[in-house]
Coordinates of C-alpha atoms in Angstrom, one line a residue:
M234 CA -0.1 0.2 -0.3
P235 CA 1.6 3.4 -1.2
G236 CA 1.2 4.6 3.0
A237 CA 2.6 1.6 4.7
N238 CA 5.8 2.9 5.6
C239 CA 4.5 6.2 7.3
K240 CA 2.7 4.2 10.4
S241 CA 6.5 3.8 11.8
P242 CA 8.7 7.2 12.5
K243 CA 11.3 4.3 12.0
L244 CA 14.6 5.2 9.5
S245 CA 15.4 2.5 7.1
F246 CA 18.8 2.2 5.6
P247 CA 18.4 0.3 2.1
R248 CA 20.4 -0.8 -1.0
K249 CA 21.6 1.4 -3.5
R250 CA 18.6 0.9 -6.1
E251 CA 19.6 0.3 -9.1
S252 CA 17.6 3.2 -11.1
E253 CA 19.6 5.3 -9.6
A254 CA 22.7 3.4 -10.0
S255 CA 24.3 6.3 -12.1
C256 CA 24.7 8.5 -9.2
S257 CA 27.9 8.8 -7.8
Q258 CA 27.3 9.7 -4.8
T259 CA 25.3 7.7 -1.5
S260 CA 21.7 8.0 -1.6
L261 CA 19.8 8.3 2.1
Y262 CA 15.9 7.1 2.2
V263 CA 14.3 8.1 5.5
K264 CA 11.3 6.6 6.5
I265 CA 9.1 8.8 7.9
P266 CA 5.1 10.2 8.1
P267 CA 3.7 11.8 5.5
S268 CA 4.1 16.0 5.7
P269 CA 2.6 18.4 3.4
L270 CA 5.7 20.0 3.5
C271 CA 7.3 17.4 1.5
Q272 CA 6.7 15.4 -1.8
R273 CA 6.3 11.7 -1.1
G274 CA 7.4 9.2 -3.4
D275 CA 6.5 5.8 -3.9
G276 CA 5.2 3.9 -0.8
G277 CA 6.1 6.6 1.8
D278 CA 9.8 6.7 1.2
F279 CA 11.2 10.0 1.4
H280 CA 14.5 10.4 -1.1
A281 CA 17.0 13.1 -0.1
S282 CA 20.0 13.1 -2.9
L283 CA 23.3 14.4 -2.1
C284 CA 24.8 13.3 -5.5
P285 CA 25.4 16.5 -8.0
T286 CA 22.3 15.7 -10.2
G287 CA 20.0 17.2 -7.9
M288 CA 17.5 14.1 -7.3
G289 CA 15.8 13.8 -4.5
V290 CA 12.0 15.1 -3.7
F291 CA 12.6 17.7 -0.6
R292 CA 11.6 20.4 -1.8
N293 CA 11.9 22.0 1.7
F294 CA 14.5 22.8 4.2
W295 CA 12.1 21.9 7.3
S296 CA 11.7 18.7 5.9
F297 CA 15.1 18.0 5.8
A298 CA 15.8 19.3 8.9
L299 CA 13.0 16.8 10.5
A300 CA 14.3 13.9 8.9
G301 CA 18.0 14.8 10.5
V302 CA 16.7 15.2 13.8
I303 CA 14.7 12.1 13.8
A304 CA 18.2 10.0 12.0
F305 CA 20.0 11.6 15.3
F306 CA 17.6 10.2 17.7
E307 CA 17.7 6.9 16.3
F308 CA 21.2 6.7 16.1
C309 CA 21.3 7.6 19.6
N310 CA 19.2 4.9 20.6
C311 CA 21.1 2.2 18.8
L312 CA 24.2 3.3 20.2
L313 CA 22.4 3.1 24.1
D314 CA 21.2 -0.8 23.3
Y315 CA 24.5 -1.4 21.7
L316 CA 26.5 -0.5 25.2
L317 CA 23.8 -1.7 27.2
S318 CA 24.5 -5.4 25.4
F319 CA 28.3 -5.3 25.3
F320 CA 28.2 -4.2 29.6
M321 CA 25.8 -7.2 30.0
R322 CA 28.3 -9.4 27.5
A323 CA 31.4 -8.1 28.9
R324 CA 30.6 -7.5 33.3
S325 CA 31.8 -11.1 34.0
G326 CA 35.4 -10.8 33.5
A327 CA 38.2 -8.1 35.1
K328 CA 38.6 -7.6 31.0
G329 CA 35.1 -6.4 30.7
A330 CA 34.7 -4.7 34.2
I331 CA 38.1 -2.2 33.0
L332 CA 36.4 -1.9 29.3
C333 CA 32.9 -1.0 31.4
A334 CA 34.5 1.4 33.3
L335 CA 36.4 3.1 30.3
A336 CA 33.5 3.3 28.2
I337 CA 31.3 5.0 31.2
V338 CA 34.2 7.3 31.7
C339 CA 33.7 8.1 27.9
V340 CA 30.1 9.1 27.9
V341 CA 30.7 11.1 31.1
T342 CA 33.3 12.5 29.0
F343 CA 31.6 13.6 26.2
A344 CA 27.9 14.1 28.2
G345 CA 30.1 16.9 29.8
C346 CA 31.8 18.3 26.3
G347 CA 27.9 19.2 25.6
A348 CA 27.0 20.8 29.1
P349 CA 25.5 24.3 29.1
S350 CA 29.0 26.2 30.1
L351 CA 28.9 28.4 33.2
R352 CA 27.7 31.9 32.5
H353 CA 30.7 34.1 32.7
V354 CA 30.3 36.7 35.4
P355 CA 32.8 40.1 34.0
E356 CA 34.9 41.1 37.1
Q357 CA 33.5 44.0 38.7
P358 CA 35.4 47.0 38.5
Q359 CA 37.7 47.9 41.5
R360 CA 37.1 51.2 42.7
A361 CA 39.9 53.8 42.8
I362 CA 41.5 54.1 45.9
E363 CA 41.5 57.8 46.8
K364 CA 44.5 59.1 47.9
K365 CA 43.9 61.2 51.1
E366 CA 45.1 65.0 50.5
L367 CA 46.4 67.2 53.9
P368 CA 45.1 70.7 53.7
R369 CA 47.1 73.7 52.6
L370 CA 48.8 75.8 55.4
G371 CA 46.8 79.9 54.8
Y372 CA 48.7 82.6 55.8
T373 CA 50.7 82.4 58.5
I374 CA 53.0 85.2 61.4
Q375 CA 57.0 85.0 61.0
A376 CA 58.4 86.9 64.1
G377 CA 61.8 86.7 65.7
A378 CA 65.1 86.4 64.7
F379 CA 67.6 84.3 67.1
A380 CA 71.2 83.6 66.7
S381 CA 70.6 80.0 68.4
A382 CA 68.3 77.1 68.5
E383 CA 67.5 76.8 71.9
N384 CA 66.1 80.8 71.8
A385 CA 64.1 79.9 68.9
A386 CA 62.5 77.0 70.8
A387 CA 62.1 78.9 74.1
F388 CA 60.1 81.3 71.9
T389 CA 58.3 79.0 70.5
S390 CA 57.6 77.1 74.0
R391 CA 55.6 80.2 75.0
L392 CA 53.9 80.9 71.7
K393 CA 52.3 78.0 73.0
D394 CA 51.6 78.3 75.8
S395 CA 49.2 81.2 74.7
G396 CA 47.3 78.8 72.4
L397 CA 49.1 79.1 69.0
D398 CA 50.8 76.4 67.0
S399 CA 53.9 77.3 65.9
T400 CA 57.4 75.7 65.0
Y401 CA 60.9 77.6 64.1
F402 CA 63.2 76.7 61.1
V403 CA 66.5 77.8 59.9
A404 CA 66.4 80.9 57.6
R405 CA 69.7 80.4 56.7
E406 CA 72.8 79.8 58.6
G407 CA 72.7 81.0 62.3
L408 CA 69.3 82.6 61.8
Y409 CA 66.4 81.1 63.0
K410 CA 62.5 82.1 62.5
V411 CA 59.4 81.3 64.3
R412 CA 56.1 80.6 62.5
F413 CA 53.0 80.3 63.9
G414 CA 49.1 80.4 63.2
N415 CA 46.6 79.3 60.1
F416 CA 44.8 81.8 59.1
A417 CA 42.1 81.8 55.8
T418 CA 42.4 85.3 55.4
K419 CA 45.2 87.8 55.4
K420 CA 43.5 90.6 57.6
G421 CA 42.9 87.6 60.0
A422 CA 46.5 87.0 60.2
R423 CA 47.2 91.0 60.4
D424 CA 44.6 91.4 63.1
R425 CA 45.8 88.7 65.3
A426 CA 49.6 89.9 65.2
E427 CA 48.7 93.4 66.2
Q428 CA 47.3 91.9 69.3
L429 CA 50.0 89.9 70.1
R430 CA 52.1 93.0 69.7
Q431 CA 49.8 95.1 72.1
K432 CA 50.2 92.4 75.0
G433 CA 54.0 92.2 74.0
V434 CA 53.9 88.4 73.0
I435 CA 55.6 89.6 69.9
E436 CA 57.9 92.8 68.2
E437 CA 57.8 92.5 64.4
F438 CA 55.9 90.5 62.7
Y439 CA 55.6 89.7 59.3
I440 CA 52.2 87.9 57.7
V441 CA 53.2 84.9 54.8
S442 CA 51.1 84.3 52.1
P443 CA 50.0 80.4 50.6
E444 CA 51.8 81.7 47.3
Q445 CA 55.2 81.8 49.1
Y446 CA 55.2 78.2 49.4
A447 CA 56.2 75.6 47.4
V448 CA 53.1 73.4 47.3
F449 CA 51.4 76.7 45.0
Q450 CA 53.6 76.1 42.4
R451 CA 53.4 72.0 42.6
D452 CA 50.5 73.0 40.5
K453 CA 52.5 74.5 38.1
R454 CA 55.9 73.2 38.4
G455 CA 55.2 69.3 39.2
D456 CA 55.3 66.8 41.7
G457 CA 59.0 66.6 41.0
Y458 CA 60.0 70.1 41.9
F459 CA 57.7 70.1 45.4
R460 CA 59.8 66.7 46.9
E461 CA 63.0 68.6 45.6
E462 CA 61.6 71.4 48.0
L463 CA 61.0 68.6 50.6
A464 CA 64.3 67.2 51.0
R465 CA 66.0 71.4 50.3
T466 CA 64.3 71.9 53.5
A467 CA 65.2 69.1 55.6
R468 CA 68.7 69.0 54.8
S469 CA 68.9 72.9 56.3
F470 CA 68.4 71.2 59.4
L471 CA 71.1 69.5 59.3
G472 CA 73.4 69.6 62.4
V473 CA 71.2 71.7 64.0
R474 CA 70.1 70.6 67.8
Y475 CA 66.6 70.0 67.8
L476 CA 64.9 71.3 70.2
W477 CA 60.4 70.8 70.7
G478 CA 59.7 72.7 74.0
G479 CA 57.4 71.1 76.3
E480 CA 57.2 67.6 75.0
S481 CA 58.6 63.9 76.1
V482 CA 61.1 62.2 73.7
E483 CA 59.1 59.3 74.3
T484 CA 55.9 60.5 72.5
G485 CA 58.7 60.8 69.6
F486 CA 57.7 64.0 69.1
D487 CA 61.0 65.5 68.8
C488 CA 61.5 63.8 65.6
S489 CA 57.7 64.5 64.0
G490 CA 58.0 67.7 64.8
L491 CA 61.5 68.1 62.0
T492 CA 58.8 66.6 59.7
M493 CA 56.1 68.6 61.0
T494 CA 58.0 71.7 60.3
V495 CA 59.6 70.7 57.2
Y496 CA 56.3 70.2 55.1
Q497 CA 54.4 73.1 57.1
L498 CA 57.1 75.4 55.6
N499 CA 56.1 74.3 52.1
G500 CA 52.6 74.8 52.8
I501 CA 51.3 71.1 54.4
V502 CA 49.5 71.3 57.1
L503 CA 50.9 67.8 59.1
P504 CA 49.7 66.5 61.5
R505 CA 51.6 66.7 65.2
N506 CA 53.4 63.3 65.9
S507 CA 54.9 60.5 64.4
R508 CA 51.4 58.5 64.8
Q509 CA 48.7 60.3 63.4
Q510 CA 51.3 61.2 60.6
F511 CA 51.1 58.0 59.9
A512 CA 47.6 57.4 59.6
A513 CA 46.8 60.3 57.9
G514 CA 49.7 59.2 54.8
N515 CA 48.9 56.9 51.5
S516 CA 51.0 53.5 52.0
V517 CA 54.0 53.7 49.7
E518 CA 56.4 50.1 48.7
I519 CA 59.9 51.0 50.1
S520 CA 60.9 50.2 46.9
S521 CA 58.9 52.9 45.3
L522 CA 59.9 55.8 48.2
Q523 CA 60.8 58.9 47.1
K524 CA 62.1 62.1 48.0
G525 CA 59.7 63.7 50.7
D526 CA 58.2 60.8 51.5
L527 CA 58.3 60.0 55.1
I528 CA 59.2 56.1 56.8
F529 CA 58.4 55.1 60.3
F530 CA 60.2 53.2 62.8
A531 CA 58.6 51.3 65.8
G532 CA 61.3 50.4 68.5
V533 CA 59.4 48.8 71.0
G534 CA 56.9 46.7 70.5
S535 CA 54.6 47.6 66.9
K536 CA 53.8 51.0 67.7
V537 CA 55.2 53.9 65.2
S538 CA 57.7 55.9 67.6
H539 CA 59.8 57.3 65.3
V540 CA 59.7 59.1 61.9
G541 CA 62.1 60.7 59.0
I542 CA 61.9 62.0 56.2
Y543 CA 63.2 60.0 52.7
I544 CA 65.7 62.1 50.4
G545 CA 67.2 59.4 48.2
N546 CA 70.0 57.2 47.5
D547 CA 68.1 55.2 50.7
Q548 CA 69.0 57.9 52.8
F549 CA 67.2 59.8 55.2
I550 CA 66.5 62.9 57.6
H551 CA 65.6 62.8 61.2
A552 CA 65.9 64.0 64.8
P553 CA 67.8 61.1 66.8
G554 CA 66.3 62.3 69.9
R555 CA 65.9 65.1 72.5
G556 CA 69.6 67.1 72.2
K557 CA 70.9 64.9 69.7
K558 CA 71.8 67.3 66.4
I559 CA 69.4 66.5 63.3
R560 CA 71.3 64.0 60.9
I561 CA 71.7 61.7 57.4
D562 CA 70.7 57.6 58.4
T563 CA 71.1 54.6 55.6
L564 CA 67.9 52.4 55.3
E565 CA 70.8 50.0 55.4
G566 CA 71.7 50.6 59.3
D567 CA 71.0 46.6 60.9
Y568 CA 68.5 48.7 63.6
F569 CA 66.8 50.9 61.3
R570 CA 65.7 47.4 58.8
R571 CA 64.9 45.8 62.2
T572 CA 62.6 48.4 63.4
L573 CA 61.3 49.7 59.6
V574 CA 57.3 49.4 59.9
G575 CA 56.4 51.6 56.7
A576 CA 56.2 54.5 54.3
K577 CA 53.8 57.3 53.9
S578 CA 53.1 59.5 50.6
Y579 CA 51.7 63.4 51.3
L580 CA 51.1 64.1 47.7

């Protein structure tokens, strides 16, 4: 009957018909139920010829695709039957058990290859680390002219007793001056200086404007210029017996007073003691140190107790202790290698 072969969707692969012996390529016969999408041949056989003559009765792509899907599932069914029968025959012997295990591994491997891949989750961009930026110094009052550091330190101590945060510095060799205050306006600084002069605390004074600090020029001349100025200012204290009145040596304020003064003289407000300075800076690798960075040490325990200012070539300037002269030391020294805890930048 013409529709006999259409009752079952099974596939059959008959030998090549004699009428098609002239075709130089293999022809595939697929027995499928009749469909309005394709042209039926004799006996419900649908012929998809792969020969270049274009023989075949498939006129629609979807019919061919449907035939391919059915063929694939039939193949998988036959393969599964074969594997099951193979396992039944081979499971008794040791060799058979090994072959069974290998077959299972192969099946699982191929099945895994066809499994859907894990969804790629794009990495979230890391947030840029915001650098800490210290406040810049405003208008300050400069007063006094002293021939010795001891006299400058004593004057600084009197100003502190009056509630004025002050520091002294080397104006030139053999001459020390004092600066104090941080005012938002020039008028505010001048009014305060006049009050202190009327009280007899100071005599002559000079108002230092922010434009006179190196940090103001940094925006125009770059970080390299500013770092050189920090190193130059630190060098100006070499050989000075650093005396910072009113503070004990245990707090490390002598050494941090030097670094604070160096930065203030260049227009940046650095915290008072070494631990505060350590917390306020941006961490720097020791191998990446630059001039002007601060390096910190812990003499006993892990708490910061000493600080110096880096000037390049593994060297730094620091105040070793009360009454001792400010000097240059190297990070190659055994003591400083053992007590070094980190470095900070403030740019």
